[in-house]
Amino acid sequence: MKKRKVSLEKKRSLRSLKQNWTLLLLLLPACVMILVFNYVPMYGIQIAFRNFNFVDGITGSEWAGLKWFRYLFNSVQFLPVIRNTLVLSFYSILTFPIPIAFALILHNINNRRFKRVAQTITYLPHFISVVVVVGMIYTFTSYNSGWINTVIETLGGERVNFMAEPGLYPHIYVWTGVWQEVGWGAIIYMAALTNSSPELHEAAMIDGASKWQRIIHVDIPAIVPTILIMLVLRCGSIMSVGFDKSYLMQNDLNLSVSEVLSTYSYKTGLINTQYSFSTAVSFFNNLVNFIFLSFVNGVTRRATGSSLW
């Protein structure tokens, strides 16, 4: 009986492959791209365990074991860099509900024209490059000519050198990111809200439920699985604070709070040509992300039944 079941499953699988070969063909370029750009480079992970140099190549370089990891953990800058990375990451995670709230607001607006205008205005910042955004931040917060300081001075306050204040750096970094990504981040929740049952809304209205009550008891439960998956993905990049923005916003006065793992790896590893050390930092970064992702995924699976795997 088991052999018959196995043979039947094989026949069904072959039949499915024959019927859907065009879809599989469309999937092939994506698979090749992932293989070439994600899996093939894993061969270079061994650089983290060698004293790499270009002359000897990867496999020819001397084996160093955990030398570069010990160098990282014993570094004076290790704890401050980890602290800065975690502060920015957890601060960013605290803003996670904002796109959800924005999507719920847009979903419940009846004026289609206003909704389209609001969507367009909030989506546009996503397409501005990080370099331009940081340039805008420096221009707006300029001590001498920035309009923010001009307004502060007009209202009777004193000008503030925003980019030189370490205490203000996390707020500027996170909230400018919210401004740039809130509209784009709301798209997936807007799509999930289309699955919200109209029948449940009608039944709630007949029972006298207000719009707020319908949002709480109908709309939010409809998007809870999407929210959990997005939260798991967000937590999976807990150690991966954006390199471009962090590096561009850095200066000597805010370096104590702006130096994160990615910029530290770039400066000490690539600029100083310590490629093995840079690879070790990246490997440590990805390992922590994977552990945290697995942990959060397991918690959400046990608590709600929704997870990535």
Short mmCIF file of C-alpha atoms in Angstrom, two decimals:
data_model
loop_
_atom_site.label_atom_id
_atom_site.label_comp_id
_atom_site.label_asym_id
_atom_site.label_seq_id
_atom_site.Cartn_x
_atom_site.Cartn_y
_atom_site.Cartn_z
CA MET A 1 0.00 0.00 0.00
CA LYS A 2 2.81 2.40 0.87
CA LYS A 3 4.51 1.79 -2.48
CA ARG A 4 1.25 2.50 -4.29
CA LYS A 5 0.78 5.75 -2.36
CA VAL A 6 4.33 6.85 -3.16
CA SER A 7 3.88 6.04 -6.86
CA LEU A 8 0.57 7.93 -6.95
CA GLU A 9 2.19 10.96 -5.34
CA LYS A 10 5.03 10.87 -7.88
CA LYS A 11 2.54 10.69 -10.76
CA ARG A 12 0.59 13.63 -9.36
CA SER A 13 3.79 15.63 -8.91
CA LEU A 14 4.92 14.91 -12.49
CA ARG A 15 1.47 15.78 -13.82
CA SER A 16 1.51 19.06 -11.85
CA LEU A 17 4.97 19.89 -13.24
CA LYS A 18 3.81 19.26 -16.80
CA GLN A 19 0.69 21.37 -16.34
CA ASN A 20 2.47 24.30 -14.67
CA TRP A 21 5.81 24.28 -16.51
CA THR A 22 5.26 27.84 -17.77
CA LEU A 23 4.89 29.13 -14.19
CA LEU A 24 8.02 27.26 -13.15
CA LEU A 25 9.84 28.82 -16.10
CA LEU A 26 8.84 32.29 -14.88
CA LEU A 27 10.15 31.36 -11.43
CA LEU A 28 13.53 30.26 -12.80
CA PRO A 29 15.16 33.75 -13.13
CA ALA A 30 14.31 34.56 -9.52
CA CYS A 31 15.77 31.24 -8.36
CA VAL A 32 18.95 31.84 -10.37
CA MET A 33 19.29 35.37 -8.96
CA ILE A 34 18.91 34.12 -5.37
CA LEU A 35 21.41 31.33 -6.03
CA VAL A 36 24.01 33.64 -7.58
CA PHE A 37 23.71 36.61 -5.19
CA ASN A 38 22.76 34.88 -1.92
CA TYR A 39 24.08 31.33 -1.86
CA VAL A 40 27.25 31.45 -3.98
CA PRO A 41 28.76 34.30 -1.88
CA MET A 42 28.43 32.08 1.21
CA TYR A 43 31.64 30.46 -0.02
CA GLY A 44 33.41 33.61 1.16
CA ILE A 45 32.28 33.19 4.78
CA GLN A 46 35.49 31.26 5.44
CA ILE A 47 37.38 34.56 5.10
CA ALA A 48 36.23 35.28 8.67
CA PHE A 49 38.29 32.29 9.82
CA ARG A 50 41.44 33.06 7.80
CA ASN A 51 44.13 35.75 7.54
CA PHE A 52 42.90 36.68 4.10
CA ASN A 53 45.07 38.36 1.48
CA PHE A 54 44.54 38.75 -2.25
CA VAL A 55 47.79 37.06 -3.24
CA ASP A 56 46.96 33.70 -1.66
CA GLY A 57 43.22 33.91 -2.27
CA ILE A 58 40.48 32.55 -0.03
CA THR A 59 41.52 28.91 0.26
CA GLY A 60 45.24 29.69 0.16
CA SER A 61 45.19 32.16 3.05
CA GLU A 62 46.41 31.03 6.45
CA TRP A 63 43.80 29.53 8.76
CA ALA A 64 43.19 31.80 11.79
CA GLY A 65 40.35 30.05 13.62
CA LEU A 66 38.38 32.41 15.88
CA LYS A 67 41.10 35.06 15.94
CA TRP A 68 38.99 37.81 14.37
CA PHE A 69 35.97 37.08 16.53
CA ARG A 70 38.12 37.38 19.65
CA TYR A 71 39.49 40.62 18.22
CA LEU A 72 35.91 41.88 17.79
CA PHE A 73 34.73 40.87 21.26
CA ASN A 74 37.83 42.29 22.97
CA SER A 75 37.65 45.58 21.07
CA VAL A 76 37.08 48.68 23.19
CA GLN A 77 34.40 49.82 20.74
CA PHE A 78 32.46 46.54 20.68
CA LEU A 79 30.02 47.25 23.54
CA PRO A 80 29.31 50.89 22.55
CA VAL A 81 28.72 49.83 18.92
CA ILE A 82 26.37 47.01 19.97
CA ARG A 83 24.55 49.40 22.31
CA ASN A 84 24.09 52.01 19.57
CA THR A 85 22.86 49.36 17.12
CA LEU A 86 20.32 47.95 19.56
CA VAL A 87 19.09 51.38 20.65
CA LEU A 88 18.35 52.43 17.07
CA SER A 89 16.85 49.03 16.21
CA PHE A 90 14.49 48.83 19.20
CA TYR A 91 13.57 52.51 18.82
CA SER A 92 12.64 51.80 15.19
CA ILE A 93 10.58 48.76 16.23
CA LEU A 94 8.60 50.98 18.62
CA THR A 95 7.36 52.89 15.54
CA PHE A 96 6.16 49.64 13.94
CA PRO A 97 2.43 50.34 14.66
CA ILE A 98 2.46 53.68 12.80
CA PRO A 99 2.03 52.24 9.25
CA ILE A 100 -0.71 49.96 10.61
CA ALA A 101 -2.60 52.90 12.13
CA PHE A 102 -2.12 54.91 8.92
CA ALA A 103 -3.47 52.04 6.80
CA LEU A 104 -6.52 51.69 9.07
CA ILE A 105 -7.21 55.41 8.80
CA LEU A 106 -6.94 55.42 5.01
CA HIS A 107 -9.06 52.29 4.73
CA ASN A 108 -11.90 53.93 6.63
CA ILE A 109 -11.91 57.21 4.72
CA ASN A 110 -14.86 57.38 2.34
CA ASN A 111 -13.61 60.30 0.22
CA ARG A 112 -11.75 58.50 -2.61
CA ARG A 113 -10.09 61.63 -3.97
CA PHE A 114 -8.69 62.59 -0.57
CA LYS A 115 -7.55 59.00 -0.02
CA ARG A 116 -5.66 58.94 -3.34
CA VAL A 117 -4.00 62.30 -2.66
CA ALA A 118 -2.98 61.18 0.85
CA GLN A 119 -1.59 57.91 -0.48
CA THR A 120 0.43 59.66 -3.19
CA ILE A 121 1.87 62.25 -0.80
CA THR A 122 2.90 59.65 1.77
CA TYR A 123 4.31 57.17 -0.79
CA LEU A 124 6.55 59.71 -2.55
CA PRO A 125 9.26 60.04 0.18
CA HIS A 126 10.05 56.34 -0.21
CA PHE A 127 11.45 57.02 -3.69
CA ILE A 128 13.84 59.73 -2.47
CA SER A 129 17.37 58.39 -2.16
CA VAL A 130 18.99 58.21 1.26
CA VAL A 131 21.67 60.69 0.15
CA VAL A 132 19.02 63.27 -0.71
CA VAL A 133 17.13 62.65 2.54
CA VAL A 134 20.28 63.17 4.63
CA GLY A 135 21.03 66.30 2.61
CA MET A 136 17.53 67.58 3.43
CA ILE A 137 18.08 66.80 7.12
CA TYR A 138 21.32 68.80 7.19
CA THR A 139 19.70 71.68 5.31
CA PHE A 140 16.56 71.85 7.47
CA THR A 141 18.46 71.54 10.77
CA SER A 142 21.36 73.82 9.83
CA TYR A 143 22.41 75.97 12.78
CA ASN A 144 22.74 79.17 10.72
CA SER A 145 20.25 78.85 7.87
CA GLY A 146 17.92 75.93 8.65
CA TRP A 147 14.22 76.79 8.71
CA ILE A 148 13.71 74.78 11.91
CA ASN A 149 16.18 76.96 13.80
CA THR A 150 14.67 80.03 12.19
CA VAL A 151 11.25 79.09 13.55
CA ILE A 152 12.72 78.32 16.99
CA GLU A 153 14.46 81.71 17.09
CA THR A 154 11.32 83.51 15.89
CA LEU A 155 9.35 81.93 18.75
CA GLY A 156 11.92 83.21 21.25
CA GLY A 157 14.10 80.15 21.62
CA GLU A 158 17.79 79.60 21.01
CA ARG A 159 19.23 77.96 17.94
CA VAL A 160 20.19 74.29 18.30
CA ASN A 161 22.96 72.45 16.49
CA PHE A 162 20.81 69.34 15.95
CA MET A 163 23.39 67.21 14.17
CA ALA A 164 26.00 67.89 16.86
CA GLU A 165 23.78 66.80 19.77
CA PRO A 166 24.26 63.07 20.55
CA GLY A 167 20.96 62.98 22.44
CA LEU A 168 19.01 64.14 19.39
CA TYR A 169 20.61 61.79 16.87
CA PRO A 170 18.41 58.69 17.55
CA HIS A 171 15.23 60.80 17.29
CA ILE A 172 16.31 62.40 14.02
CA TYR A 173 17.38 59.04 12.58
CA VAL A 174 14.20 57.17 13.50
CA TRP A 175 11.54 59.81 12.82
CA THR A 176 12.95 60.84 9.46
CA GLY A 177 12.81 57.13 8.62
CA VAL A 178 9.16 57.03 9.69
CA TRP A 179 8.40 60.02 7.46
CA GLN A 180 10.11 58.34 4.51
CA GLU A 181 8.61 54.86 4.90
CA VAL A 182 5.21 55.18 6.61
CA GLY A 183 3.23 55.45 3.37
CA TRP A 184 5.12 52.66 1.65
CA GLY A 185 4.89 50.42 4.71
CA ALA A 186 1.12 50.90 4.83
CA ILE A 187 0.65 49.37 1.36
CA ILE A 188 0.79 45.75 2.53
CA TYR A 189 -1.69 46.46 5.33
CA MET A 190 -4.02 48.21 2.91
CA ALA A 191 -3.90 45.10 0.74
CA ALA A 192 -4.59 42.87 3.75
CA LEU A 193 -7.56 45.03 4.75
CA THR A 194 -9.28 44.21 1.46
CA ASN A 195 -9.85 40.74 2.98
CA SER A 196 -11.84 42.29 5.80
CA SER A 197 -15.35 40.77 5.58
CA PRO A 198 -18.07 43.25 4.44
CA GLU A 199 -20.67 40.95 6.02
CA LEU A 200 -19.03 41.38 9.43
CA HIS A 201 -19.06 45.16 8.98
CA GLU A 202 -22.74 45.10 8.03
CA ALA A 203 -23.61 42.89 11.00
CA ALA A 204 -21.66 45.18 13.34
CA MET A 205 -23.43 48.26 11.97
CA ILE A 206 -26.83 46.60 12.45
CA ASP A 207 -25.85 45.88 16.05
CA GLY A 208 -25.01 49.57 16.51
CA ALA A 209 -21.21 49.32 16.51
CA SER A 210 -19.36 52.57 15.95
CA LYS A 211 -16.58 52.95 13.36
CA TRP A 212 -13.98 52.68 16.10
CA GLN A 213 -15.52 49.44 17.37
CA ARG A 214 -15.58 48.02 13.85
CA ILE A 215 -11.89 48.85 13.43
CA ILE A 216 -11.05 47.11 16.71
CA HIS A 217 -13.21 44.01 16.26
CA VAL A 218 -13.31 43.53 12.47
CA ASP A 219 -10.43 45.26 10.68
CA ILE A 220 -7.58 44.56 13.10
CA PRO A 221 -8.34 40.81 13.51
CA ALA A 222 -8.36 40.54 9.70
CA ILE A 223 -4.77 41.80 9.44
CA VAL A 224 -3.28 40.21 12.59
CA PRO A 225 -1.50 37.41 10.62
CA THR A 226 0.06 40.01 8.30
CA ILE A 227 1.10 42.15 11.27
CA LEU A 228 2.79 39.20 12.97
CA ILE A 229 4.71 38.16 9.84
CA MET A 230 5.91 41.72 9.25
CA LEU A 231 6.93 41.99 12.92
CA VAL A 232 8.91 38.76 12.69
CA LEU A 233 10.71 40.04 9.58
CA ARG A 234 11.41 43.36 11.29
CA CYS A 235 12.84 41.61 14.34
CA GLY A 236 14.97 39.45 12.03
CA SER A 237 17.00 42.53 11.08
CA ILE A 238 17.49 43.75 14.63
CA MET A 239 21.26 44.14 14.16
CA SER A 240 21.08 45.51 10.63
CA VAL A 241 20.72 49.26 11.07
CA GLY A 242 20.87 51.01 7.71
CA PHE A 243 24.50 51.62 6.76
CA ASP A 244 23.93 54.42 4.24
CA LYS A 245 21.93 56.70 6.48
CA SER A 246 24.04 56.05 9.58
CA TYR A 247 27.29 56.71 7.73
CA LEU A 248 26.04 59.87 6.03
CA MET A 249 24.63 61.33 9.25
CA GLN A 250 27.81 60.71 11.22
CA ASN A 251 30.18 63.46 12.32
CA ASP A 252 32.82 63.76 15.03
CA LEU A 253 30.35 65.25 17.50
CA ASN A 254 27.67 62.54 17.32
CA LEU A 255 29.97 59.56 16.68
CA SER A 256 29.45 58.24 20.21
CA VAL A 257 25.83 57.35 19.37
CA SER A 258 25.93 57.03 15.58
CA GLU A 259 28.63 54.38 15.22
CA VAL A 260 26.73 51.13 14.54
CA LEU A 261 27.88 47.65 13.62
CA SER A 262 27.68 48.18 9.86
CA THR A 263 29.66 51.44 9.86
CA TYR A 264 32.20 50.00 12.32
CA SER A 265 32.69 47.01 10.04
CA TYR A 266 33.14 49.28 7.02
CA LYS A 267 35.69 51.56 8.66
CA THR A 268 37.83 48.99 10.43
CA GLY A 269 37.43 46.21 7.90
CA LEU A 270 37.30 47.73 4.43
CA ILE A 271 38.94 51.13 4.78
CA ASN A 272 41.79 49.61 6.81
CA THR A 273 41.82 46.56 4.47
CA GLN A 274 41.14 44.08 7.30
CA TYR A 275 38.84 41.97 5.17
CA SER A 276 38.83 38.99 7.51
CA PHE A 277 37.75 41.18 10.40
CA SER A 278 35.00 42.80 8.30
CA THR A 279 33.70 39.37 7.31
CA ALA A 280 33.76 38.24 10.94
CA VAL A 281 31.68 41.26 11.97
CA SER A 282 29.16 40.59 9.19
CA PHE A 283 28.99 36.90 10.13
CA PHE A 284 28.36 37.79 13.78
CA ASN A 285 25.70 40.28 12.70
CA ASN A 286 23.86 37.76 10.52
CA LEU A 287 24.13 35.02 13.16
CA VAL A 288 22.49 37.22 15.81
CA ASN A 289 19.77 38.22 13.33
CA PHE A 290 19.07 34.56 12.52
CA ILE A 291 18.87 33.56 16.19
CA PHE A 292 16.55 36.44 17.02
CA LEU A 293 14.41 35.74 13.94
CA SER A 294 14.06 32.06 14.89
CA PHE A 295 13.18 32.97 18.48
CA VAL A 296 10.48 35.52 17.54
CA ASN A 297 9.11 33.21 14.85
CA GLY A 298 8.81 30.37 17.39
CA VAL A 299 7.08 32.62 19.92
CA THR A 300 4.51 33.89 17.41
CA ARG A 301 3.87 30.36 16.10
CA ARG A 302 3.13 29.03 19.58
CA ALA A 303 1.09 32.08 20.62
CA THR A 304 -1.02 32.63 17.49
CA GLY A 305 -0.30 29.90 14.95
CA SER A 306 0.98 32.45 12.40
CA SER A 307 4.66 32.37 11.46
CA LEU A 308 7.12 32.36 8.58
CA TRP A 309 7.79 28.62 8.93
#
